[in-house]
Amino acid sequence: MRLLQRSANLRFLGSLAVTVSLLAATPLTATASSAPSTAIGVSASTLEPPDVRRTHRLFSDGCHYGLRGMSSCGGLIGAAYGGNTDPAAWEQALGHPLGVHRTYWGAGKEDAAVRVAADDLAHLRVPWLSFKLPYSWTDMADGVGDDWVRLLLARLGALDGPVWLAFHHEPEGDGDITEWVRMQKHLGPIVRSTTRNVAFTLILTGWHEFYGGSKYQLSRLWPHVKVYLIGFDIYDKYGAFRNGVMFKNHTDFVGSYFTKIQAFAVAHHVHWGIAETGQTDLASIDDPDWAARTYQELRANGGIAMAYFNSTLNSTASWYLTGSKEQHFAAALQDTPTL
């Protein structure tokens, strides 16, 4: 299996050989180009560091953000949309751009991921990518995938704006979690040292960390390297079913999660956000103001981003936004910041 995986990735490595030579030949202090980078590949005109190419870094509300898009004063609302579908037409219907765009990728989809991230930046969205990996957690922790990671980072690092990147989100139940932690500990410093605009992020389910087994406690999953943003996938499950039984209580986002997450974030000097959230159709009828209120509660507790899972893919309930539920989300989105 490992030979097959390596063979698949040789095609990716070979297609990016030019990237490596260009990066090696170009100092970080290269002269800025006036043209923004929107191409999938890396050319000599796109190798200037993001802090040179983008001369001012303010969200649309005037809040300053760092090279990697981190800011405590600007709270972004966004979404995952369909199956990595272009959200431009949906944004027009909403009447406001998404502040952050969640997308999901696997090894072999690097071209598409970079293209979509570039398009997000061009349309004022911060791209937040999740990548499944070409090798096992153990192999990645041992450095087998370092070339793959560095070449992906070279391309994302050449984009004109911040990119948020997570490796294997929601790992709970997918393998030996200690190996996942060891992998994150290995990859985090590579992201930080290779790029100036790509933020190393972690994404967890949230429930496991606070109410699951002890092996998933946040203190045990923390890799003890620089993490810029930790995301949680927390849904209002009222009206959803599990094992034929309906959830009859709304999720207490503040008491059960936000205050606990903020305490951890302060102690570990990390920003936090909601990487996925959603509301069932029944929950929307019962609590139509949920989106706007949850965003305000997130901001009040220090969160910097909130992304709605507007998709039917891998869904266990009716999260998809339609009708009045979509209208309420659109109302919550209005006047929130973008790039």
mmCIF file of C-alpha atoms in Angstrom:
data_model
loop_
_atom_site.group_PDB
_atom_site.id
_atom_site.type_symbol
_atom_site.label_atom_id
_atom_site.label_comp_id
_atom_site.label_asym_id
_atom_site.label_seq_id
_atom_site.Cartn_x
_atom_site.Cartn_y
_atom_site.Cartn_z
ATOM 1 C CA MET A 1 0.000 0.000 0.000
ATOM 2 C CA ARG A 2 2.802 2.416 0.849
ATOM 3 C CA LEU A 3 4.430 1.803 -2.561
ATOM 4 C CA LEU A 4 1.147 2.612 -4.290
ATOM 5 C CA GLN A 5 0.761 5.769 -2.238
ATOM 6 C CA ARG A 6 4.308 6.845 -3.032
ATOM 7 C CA SER A 7 3.765 6.158 -6.718
ATOM 8 C CA ALA A 8 0.649 8.335 -6.725
ATOM 9 C CA ASN A 9 2.515 11.149 -5.079
ATOM 10 C CA LEU A 10 5.511 11.006 -7.407
ATOM 11 C CA ARG A 11 3.302 12.546 -10.069
ATOM 12 C CA PHE A 12 2.530 15.451 -7.735
ATOM 13 C CA LEU A 13 6.182 15.825 -6.724
ATOM 14 C CA GLY A 14 7.337 15.771 -10.311
ATOM 15 C CA SER A 15 4.821 18.388 -11.422
ATOM 16 C CA LEU A 16 6.111 20.708 -8.722
ATOM 17 C CA ALA A 17 9.842 20.307 -9.300
ATOM 18 C CA VAL A 18 9.950 23.759 -10.856
ATOM 19 C CA THR A 19 8.489 25.200 -7.652
ATOM 20 C CA VAL A 20 11.390 23.894 -5.586
ATOM 21 C CA SER A 21 14.055 25.306 -7.885
ATOM 22 C CA LEU A 22 12.335 28.679 -8.053
ATOM 23 C CA LEU A 23 11.967 28.913 -4.309
ATOM 24 C CA ALA A 24 15.565 27.923 -3.747
ATOM 25 C CA ALA A 25 16.741 30.632 -6.145
ATOM 26 C CA THR A 26 14.573 33.443 -4.783
ATOM 27 C CA PRO A 27 15.349 35.186 -1.491
ATOM 28 C CA LEU A 28 12.561 36.154 0.888
ATOM 29 C CA THR A 29 13.501 39.788 0.358
ATOM 30 C CA ALA A 30 12.609 39.727 -3.337
ATOM 31 C CA THR A 31 11.229 42.911 -4.873
ATOM 32 C CA ALA A 32 7.458 43.127 -4.723
ATOM 33 C CA SER A 33 5.348 42.689 -7.825
ATOM 34 C CA SER A 34 2.315 44.867 -8.381
ATOM 35 C CA ALA A 35 0.345 41.954 -9.834
ATOM 36 C CA PRO A 36 -1.542 39.690 -7.396
ATOM 37 C CA SER A 37 -1.023 35.939 -7.543
ATOM 38 C CA THR A 38 -4.026 33.981 -8.726
ATOM 39 C CA ALA A 39 -2.407 31.222 -10.777
ATOM 40 C CA ILE A 40 -2.379 27.610 -9.659
ATOM 41 C CA GLY A 41 1.337 27.160 -10.258
ATOM 42 C CA VAL A 42 4.204 29.206 -8.871
ATOM 43 C CA SER A 43 5.959 31.683 -11.135
ATOM 44 C CA ALA A 44 8.835 34.034 -10.461
ATOM 45 C CA SER A 45 6.413 36.974 -10.131
ATOM 46 C CA THR A 46 4.516 35.314 -7.255
ATOM 47 C CA LEU A 47 7.404 34.415 -4.988
ATOM 48 C CA GLU A 48 7.465 37.649 -2.984
ATOM 49 C CA PRO A 49 6.370 37.112 0.614
ATOM 50 C CA PRO A 50 2.768 38.051 1.452
ATOM 51 C CA ASP A 51 3.813 40.905 3.752
ATOM 52 C CA VAL A 52 5.493 42.620 0.771
ATOM 53 C CA ARG A 53 2.831 41.947 -1.846
ATOM 54 C CA ARG A 54 -0.160 42.876 0.339
ATOM 55 C CA THR A 55 0.815 46.271 1.731
ATOM 56 C CA HIS A 56 -2.132 46.678 4.093
ATOM 57 C CA ARG A 57 -3.863 43.954 6.059
ATOM 58 C CA LEU A 58 -7.239 45.142 7.278
ATOM 59 C CA PHE A 59 -10.523 43.327 7.335
ATOM 60 C CA SER A 60 -13.406 45.242 5.788
ATOM 61 C CA ASP A 61 -14.414 46.481 9.236
ATOM 62 C CA GLY A 62 -10.995 48.093 9.732
ATOM 63 C CA CYS A 63 -9.664 45.403 12.037
ATOM 64 C CA HIS A 64 -5.984 44.632 11.502
ATOM 65 C CA TYR A 65 -4.985 41.017 10.881
ATOM 66 C CA GLY A 66 -1.581 39.373 10.798
ATOM 67 C CA LEU A 67 0.106 37.704 7.849
ATOM 68 C CA ARG A 68 -1.681 34.447 8.619
ATOM 69 C CA GLY A 69 -5.093 36.068 8.997
ATOM 70 C CA MET A 70 -5.163 35.985 12.778
ATOM 71 C CA SER A 71 -7.019 38.766 14.554
ATOM 72 C CA SER A 72 -8.872 39.000 17.836
ATOM 73 C CA CYS A 73 -11.045 41.940 16.819
ATOM 74 C CA GLY A 74 -12.450 40.646 13.529
ATOM 75 C CA GLY A 75 -14.909 37.741 13.677
ATOM 76 C CA LEU A 76 -15.535 35.970 10.367
ATOM 77 C CA ILE A 77 -18.668 34.074 9.347
ATOM 78 C CA GLY A 78 -18.441 31.645 6.475
ATOM 79 C CA ALA A 79 -19.305 28.159 5.378
ATOM 80 C CA ALA A 80 -18.499 24.956 3.637
ATOM 81 C CA TYR A 81 -20.654 24.812 0.530
ATOM 82 C CA GLY A 82 -21.692 21.644 -1.282
ATOM 83 C CA GLY A 83 -18.732 19.499 -2.298
ATOM 84 C CA ASN A 84 -16.087 22.252 -2.462
ATOM 85 C CA THR A 85 -18.510 24.047 -4.788
ATOM 86 C CA ASP A 86 -17.787 27.607 -5.923
ATOM 87 C CA PRO A 87 -19.902 29.726 -3.542
ATOM 88 C CA ALA A 88 -19.970 32.874 -5.707
ATOM 89 C CA ALA A 89 -23.558 32.455 -6.929
ATOM 90 C CA TRP A 90 -24.716 31.549 -3.423
ATOM 91 C CA GLU A 91 -22.989 34.641 -2.028
ATOM 92 C CA GLN A 92 -24.953 36.789 -4.468
ATOM 93 C CA ALA A 93 -28.166 35.260 -3.184
ATOM 94 C CA LEU A 94 -27.044 35.863 0.397
ATOM 95 C CA GLY A 95 -26.183 39.482 -0.361
ATOM 96 C CA HIS A 96 -22.758 39.362 1.287
ATOM 97 C CA PRO A 97 -19.458 37.509 0.754
ATOM 98 C CA LEU A 98 -18.426 34.693 3.045
ATOM 99 C CA GLY A 99 -15.675 35.698 5.441
ATOM 100 C CA VAL A 100 -14.136 32.229 5.531
ATOM 101 C CA HIS A 101 -14.545 29.254 3.185
ATOM 102 C CA ARG A 102 -14.080 25.694 4.448
ATOM 103 C CA THR A 103 -12.962 23.087 1.906
ATOM 104 C CA TYR A 104 -11.881 19.449 2.128
ATOM 105 C CA TRP A 105 -9.117 17.735 0.159
ATOM 106 C CA GLY A 106 -7.085 14.573 -0.153
ATOM 107 C CA ALA A 107 -3.658 13.771 -1.547
ATOM 108 C CA GLY A 108 -3.821 14.070 -5.331
ATOM 109 C CA LYS A 109 -6.152 17.094 -5.189
ATOM 110 C CA GLU A 110 -3.454 19.695 -4.643
ATOM 111 C CA ASP A 111 -4.044 21.535 -7.933
ATOM 112 C CA ALA A 112 -7.720 22.022 -7.169
ATOM 113 C CA ALA A 113 -7.038 23.014 -3.560
ATOM 114 C CA VAL A 114 -4.563 25.729 -4.540
ATOM 115 C CA ARG A 115 -6.854 26.968 -7.307
ATOM 116 C CA VAL A 116 -9.827 27.237 -4.938
ATOM 117 C CA ALA A 117 -7.736 28.907 -2.230
ATOM 118 C CA ALA A 118 -6.536 31.506 -4.757
ATOM 119 C CA ASP A 119 -10.120 32.098 -5.870
ATOM 120 C CA ASP A 120 -11.225 32.488 -2.254
ATOM 121 C CA LEU A 121 -8.641 35.192 -1.652
ATOM 122 C CA ALA A 122 -9.631 36.956 -4.852
ATOM 123 C CA HIS A 123 -13.231 36.994 -3.586
ATOM 124 C CA LEU A 124 -12.350 38.281 -0.099
ATOM 125 C CA ARG A 125 -12.657 34.934 1.698
ATOM 126 C CA VAL A 126 -10.072 33.396 3.991
ATOM 127 C CA PRO A 127 -9.563 29.806 2.748
ATOM 128 C CA TRP A 128 -9.623 27.195 5.519
ATOM 129 C CA LEU A 129 -8.475 23.872 4.046
ATOM 130 C CA SER A 130 -8.565 20.388 5.534
ATOM 131 C CA PHE A 131 -6.201 17.857 3.955
ATOM 132 C CA LYS A 132 -6.221 14.109 4.360
ATOM 133 C CA LEU A 133 -2.716 12.779 3.900
ATOM 134 C CA PRO A 134 -0.800 10.559 1.444
ATOM 135 C CA TYR A 135 0.670 8.406 4.222
ATOM 136 C CA SER A 136 -0.334 7.125 7.633
ATOM 137 C CA TRP A 137 -0.106 9.290 10.743
ATOM 138 C CA THR A 138 2.942 7.335 11.821
ATOM 139 C CA ASP A 139 4.693 7.759 8.486
ATOM 140 C CA MET A 140 3.889 11.462 8.408
ATOM 141 C CA ALA A 141 5.222 11.852 11.948
ATOM 142 C CA ASP A 142 8.407 10.045 10.880
ATOM 143 C CA GLY A 143 8.981 12.446 7.984
ATOM 144 C CA VAL A 144 7.937 10.206 5.077
ATOM 145 C CA GLY A 145 5.572 12.911 3.786
ATOM 146 C CA ASP A 146 7.813 15.934 4.325
ATOM 147 C CA ASP A 147 8.418 16.526 0.607
ATOM 148 C CA TRP A 148 4.671 16.398 -0.066
ATOM 149 C CA VAL A 149 4.005 18.886 2.738
ATOM 150 C CA ARG A 150 6.744 21.299 1.690
ATOM 151 C CA LEU A 151 5.661 21.346 -1.930
ATOM 152 C CA LEU A 152 2.040 21.959 -0.965
ATOM 153 C CA LEU A 153 3.178 24.762 1.328
ATOM 154 C CA ALA A 154 5.308 26.285 -1.433
ATOM 155 C CA ARG A 155 2.216 26.703 -3.555
ATOM 156 C CA LEU A 156 -0.070 27.935 -0.780
ATOM 157 C CA GLY A 157 2.703 30.201 0.463
ATOM 158 C CA ALA A 158 2.881 31.922 -2.926
ATOM 159 C CA LEU A 159 -0.747 33.072 -2.702
ATOM 160 C CA ASP A 160 -1.497 36.701 -1.956
ATOM 161 C CA GLY A 161 -3.201 36.414 1.421
ATOM 162 C CA PRO A 162 -3.717 34.256 4.494
ATOM 163 C CA VAL A 163 -4.469 30.547 4.229
ATOM 164 C CA TRP A 164 -5.579 28.339 7.134
ATOM 165 C CA LEU A 165 -4.524 24.698 6.865
ATOM 166 C CA ALA A 166 -5.437 21.607 8.892
ATOM 167 C CA PHE A 167 -4.110 18.070 8.491
ATOM 168 C CA HIS A 168 -6.684 15.297 9.045
ATOM 169 C CA HIS A 169 -9.530 17.074 10.819
ATOM 170 C CA GLU A 170 -11.827 15.196 13.217
ATOM 171 C CA PRO A 171 -9.305 12.426 13.969
ATOM 172 C CA GLU A 172 -11.295 10.881 16.815
ATOM 173 C CA GLY A 173 -11.888 7.212 16.065
ATOM 174 C CA ASP A 174 -9.697 7.155 12.946
ATOM 175 C CA GLY A 175 -6.637 5.541 14.523
ATOM 176 C CA ASP A 176 -4.125 5.746 17.335
ATOM 177 C CA ILE A 177 -4.670 9.297 18.505
ATOM 178 C CA THR A 178 -1.196 9.504 19.999
ATOM 179 C CA GLU A 179 0.212 9.096 16.482
ATOM 180 C CA TRP A 180 -2.032 11.896 15.253
ATOM 181 C CA VAL A 181 -0.606 14.122 17.982
ATOM 182 C CA ARG A 182 2.935 13.095 17.080
ATOM 183 C CA MET A 183 2.202 13.912 13.430
ATOM 184 C CA GLN A 184 0.897 17.383 14.309
ATOM 185 C CA LYS A 185 3.955 18.012 16.460
ATOM 186 C CA HIS A 186 6.145 17.184 13.463
ATOM 187 C CA LEU A 187 4.177 19.110 10.819
ATOM 188 C CA GLY A 188 3.466 22.290 12.749
ATOM 189 C CA PRO A 189 7.037 23.611 12.718
ATOM 190 C CA ILE A 190 7.333 22.818 8.997
ATOM 191 C CA VAL A 191 4.294 24.977 8.223
ATOM 192 C CA ARG A 192 5.573 27.818 10.371
ATOM 193 C CA SER A 193 9.135 27.798 9.017
ATOM 194 C CA THR A 194 8.215 27.296 5.347
ATOM 195 C CA THR A 195 5.560 29.996 4.932
ATOM 196 C CA ARG A 196 4.606 33.386 6.271
ATOM 197 C CA ASN A 197 0.952 33.369 5.269
ATOM 198 C CA VAL A 198 -0.182 29.798 6.033
ATOM 199 C CA ALA A 199 -1.559 29.223 9.524
ATOM 200 C CA PHE A 200 -1.162 25.777 11.073
ATOM 201 C CA THR A 201 -4.550 24.797 12.535
ATOM 202 C CA LEU A 202 -6.096 21.836 14.324
ATOM 203 C CA ILE A 203 -9.741 20.788 13.922
ATOM 204 C CA LEU A 204 -11.495 18.512 16.436
ATOM 205 C CA THR A 205 -15.092 17.472 17.058
ATOM 206 C CA GLY A 206 -15.363 19.231 20.399
ATOM 207 C CA TRP A 207 -17.681 16.675 22.011
ATOM 208 C CA HIS A 208 -14.927 14.073 22.397
ATOM 209 C CA GLU A 209 -12.554 16.563 23.974
ATOM 210 C CA PHE A 210 -14.972 17.649 26.703
ATOM 211 C CA TYR A 211 -17.337 14.698 27.108
ATOM 212 C CA GLY A 212 -15.660 11.670 25.527
ATOM 213 C CA GLY A 213 -12.899 9.322 26.626
ATOM 214 C CA SER A 214 -9.902 10.576 28.548
ATOM 215 C CA LYS A 215 -7.577 9.855 25.610
ATOM 216 C CA TYR A 216 -9.258 12.708 23.721
ATOM 217 C CA GLN A 217 -8.862 15.361 26.403
ATOM 218 C CA LEU A 218 -7.513 18.577 24.949
ATOM 219 C CA SER A 219 -4.476 18.466 27.188
ATOM 220 C CA ARG A 220 -3.545 15.104 25.670
ATOM 221 C CA LEU A 221 -4.139 16.198 22.077
ATOM 222 C CA TRP A 222 -2.135 19.396 22.305
ATOM 223 C CA PRO A 223 1.086 18.954 20.264
ATOM 224 C CA HIS A 224 3.102 21.569 22.204
ATOM 225 C CA VAL A 225 4.174 23.421 19.067
ATOM 226 C CA LYS A 226 2.891 26.726 17.712
ATOM 227 C CA VAL A 227 -0.753 26.370 16.650
ATOM 228 C CA TYR A 228 -2.378 29.512 15.290
ATOM 229 C CA LEU A 229 -5.995 28.393 15.371
ATOM 230 C CA ILE A 230 -7.892 25.468 16.844
ATOM 231 C CA GLY A 231 -11.299 24.699 15.351
ATOM 232 C CA PHE A 232 -14.179 22.608 16.638
ATOM 233 C CA ASP A 233 -17.054 20.976 14.767
ATOM 234 C CA ILE A 234 -20.071 21.563 17.008
ATOM 235 C CA TYR A 235 -23.690 21.359 15.838
ATOM 236 C CA ASP A 236 -27.099 22.144 17.299
ATOM 237 C CA LYS A 237 -28.382 18.576 17.290
ATOM 238 C CA TYR A 238 -31.938 19.304 18.349
ATOM 239 C CA GLY A 239 -34.104 17.299 15.933
ATOM 240 C CA ALA A 240 -31.271 15.041 14.757
ATOM 241 C CA PHE A 241 -31.397 11.304 15.327
ATOM 242 C CA ARG A 242 -28.864 8.894 16.733
ATOM 243 C CA ASN A 243 -29.597 5.169 16.843
ATOM 244 C CA GLY A 244 -33.234 5.958 16.126
ATOM 245 C CA VAL A 245 -33.567 8.365 19.051
ATOM 246 C CA MET A 246 -34.102 12.087 18.475
ATOM 247 C CA PHE A 247 -32.083 14.716 20.287
ATOM 248 C CA LYS A 248 -34.658 16.699 22.263
ATOM 249 C CA ASN A 249 -32.360 19.412 23.638
ATOM 250 C CA HIS A 250 -30.589 22.231 21.870
ATOM 251 C CA THR A 251 -26.808 22.272 22.198
ATOM 252 C CA ASP A 252 -25.662 24.693 24.892
ATOM 253 C CA PHE A 253 -22.884 26.321 22.882
ATOM 254 C CA VAL A 254 -21.803 28.761 25.576
ATOM 255 C CA GLY A 255 -21.979 26.702 28.747
ATOM 256 C CA SER A 256 -20.973 23.363 27.271
ATOM 257 C CA TYR A 257 -18.302 24.586 24.861
ATOM 258 C CA PHE A 258 -17.420 28.253 24.346
ATOM 259 C CA THR A 259 -16.373 29.096 27.894
ATOM 260 C CA LYS A 260 -14.325 25.892 28.160
ATOM 261 C CA ILE A 261 -12.665 26.449 24.768
ATOM 262 C CA GLN A 262 -11.827 30.058 25.576
ATOM 263 C CA ALA A 263 -10.196 29.056 28.860
ATOM 264 C CA PHE A 264 -8.026 26.529 27.008
ATOM 265 C CA ALA A 265 -7.222 29.030 24.249
ATOM 266 C CA VAL A 266 -6.070 31.679 26.708
ATOM 267 C CA ALA A 267 -3.914 29.196 28.594
ATOM 268 C CA HIS A 268 -2.265 27.959 25.383
ATOM 269 C CA HIS A 269 -2.027 31.278 23.494
ATOM 270 C CA VAL A 270 -4.083 30.083 20.531
ATOM 271 C CA HIS A 271 -7.016 31.538 18.604
ATOM 272 C CA TRP A 272 -10.147 29.423 18.249
ATOM 273 C CA GLY A 273 -13.176 29.127 16.024
ATOM 274 C CA ILE A 274 -16.004 26.867 14.937
ATOM 275 C CA ALA A 275 -14.823 24.996 11.853
ATOM 276 C CA GLU A 276 -18.204 23.360 11.257
ATOM 277 C CA THR A 277 -21.621 24.000 12.681
ATOM 278 C CA GLY A 278 -25.194 23.502 11.635
ATOM 279 C CA GLN A 279 -28.824 23.522 12.657
ATOM 280 C CA THR A 280 -31.499 20.990 11.757
ATOM 281 C CA ASP A 281 -34.677 22.103 10.032
ATOM 282 C CA LEU A 282 -36.634 21.406 13.216
ATOM 283 C CA ALA A 283 -34.150 23.350 15.338
ATOM 284 C CA SER A 284 -34.442 26.307 12.963
ATOM 285 C CA ILE A 285 -38.209 26.405 13.411
ATOM 286 C CA ASP A 286 -37.840 26.243 17.165
ATOM 287 C CA ASP A 287 -34.924 28.731 17.363
ATOM 288 C CA PRO A 288 -34.847 30.956 14.247
ATOM 289 C CA ASP A 289 -32.355 33.448 15.708
ATOM 290 C CA TRP A 290 -29.750 30.765 16.386
ATOM 291 C CA ALA A 291 -27.182 31.781 13.741
ATOM 292 C CA ALA A 292 -26.955 35.455 14.717
ATOM 293 C CA ARG A 293 -27.011 34.704 18.436
ATOM 294 C CA THR A 294 -24.397 31.948 18.223
ATOM 295 C CA TYR A 295 -22.074 34.226 16.264
ATOM 296 C CA GLN A 296 -22.428 36.959 18.875
ATOM 297 C CA GLU A 297 -21.817 34.437 21.670
ATOM 298 C CA LEU A 298 -18.745 33.124 19.882
ATOM 299 C CA ARG A 299 -17.360 36.648 19.570
ATOM 300 C CA ALA A 300 -18.167 37.447 23.197
ATOM 301 C CA ASN A 301 -16.135 34.415 24.248
ATOM 302 C CA GLY A 302 -13.103 35.178 22.084
ATOM 303 C CA GLY A 303 -13.789 33.090 18.979
ATOM 304 C CA ILE A 304 -12.575 34.537 15.674
ATOM 305 C CA ALA A 305 -14.422 32.481 13.034
ATOM 306 C CA MET A 306 -17.570 30.435 12.511
ATOM 307 C CA ALA A 307 -18.238 28.257 9.459
ATOM 308 C CA TYR A 308 -21.637 26.727 8.675
ATOM 309 C CA PHE A 309 -21.665 23.260 7.068
ATOM 310 C CA ASN A 310 -24.011 23.994 4.159
ATOM 311 C CA SER A 311 -23.831 20.598 2.517
ATOM 312 C CA THR A 312 -25.623 17.273 2.363
ATOM 313 C CA LEU A 313 -22.353 15.333 2.110
ATOM 314 C CA ASN A 314 -21.612 12.951 4.991
ATOM 315 C CA SER A 315 -24.561 14.480 6.822
ATOM 316 C CA THR A 316 -26.455 12.783 9.630
ATOM 317 C CA ALA A 317 -29.187 15.440 9.747
ATOM 318 C CA SER A 318 -30.776 18.275 7.761
ATOM 319 C CA TRP A 319 -28.011 20.850 8.099
ATOM 320 C CA TYR A 320 -28.432 22.182 4.563
ATOM 321 C CA LEU A 321 -29.626 25.791 4.396
ATOM 322 C CA THR A 322 -32.975 26.288 2.687
ATOM 323 C CA GLY A 323 -35.978 28.551 3.055
ATOM 324 C CA SER A 324 -36.250 30.588 6.220
ATOM 325 C CA LYS A 325 -33.208 28.872 7.712
ATOM 326 C CA GLU A 326 -31.083 30.223 4.869
ATOM 327 C CA GLN A 327 -32.650 33.659 5.274
ATOM 328 C CA HIS A 328 -31.714 33.723 8.950
ATOM 329 C CA PHE A 329 -28.140 32.738 8.095
ATOM 330 C CA ALA A 330 -28.016 35.497 5.473
ATOM 331 C CA ALA A 331 -29.205 38.006 8.070
ATOM 332 C CA ALA A 332 -26.465 36.885 10.477
ATOM 333 C CA LEU A 333 -23.858 37.210 7.711
ATOM 334 C CA GLN A 334 -24.696 40.815 6.822
ATOM 335 C CA ASP A 335 -22.179 43.430 8.003
ATOM 336 C CA THR A 336 -19.663 40.809 9.166
ATOM 337 C CA PRO A 337 -16.076 41.382 8.020
ATOM 338 C CA THR A 338 -14.227 39.958 5.037
ATOM 339 C CA LEU A 339 -10.719 40.454 3.703
#
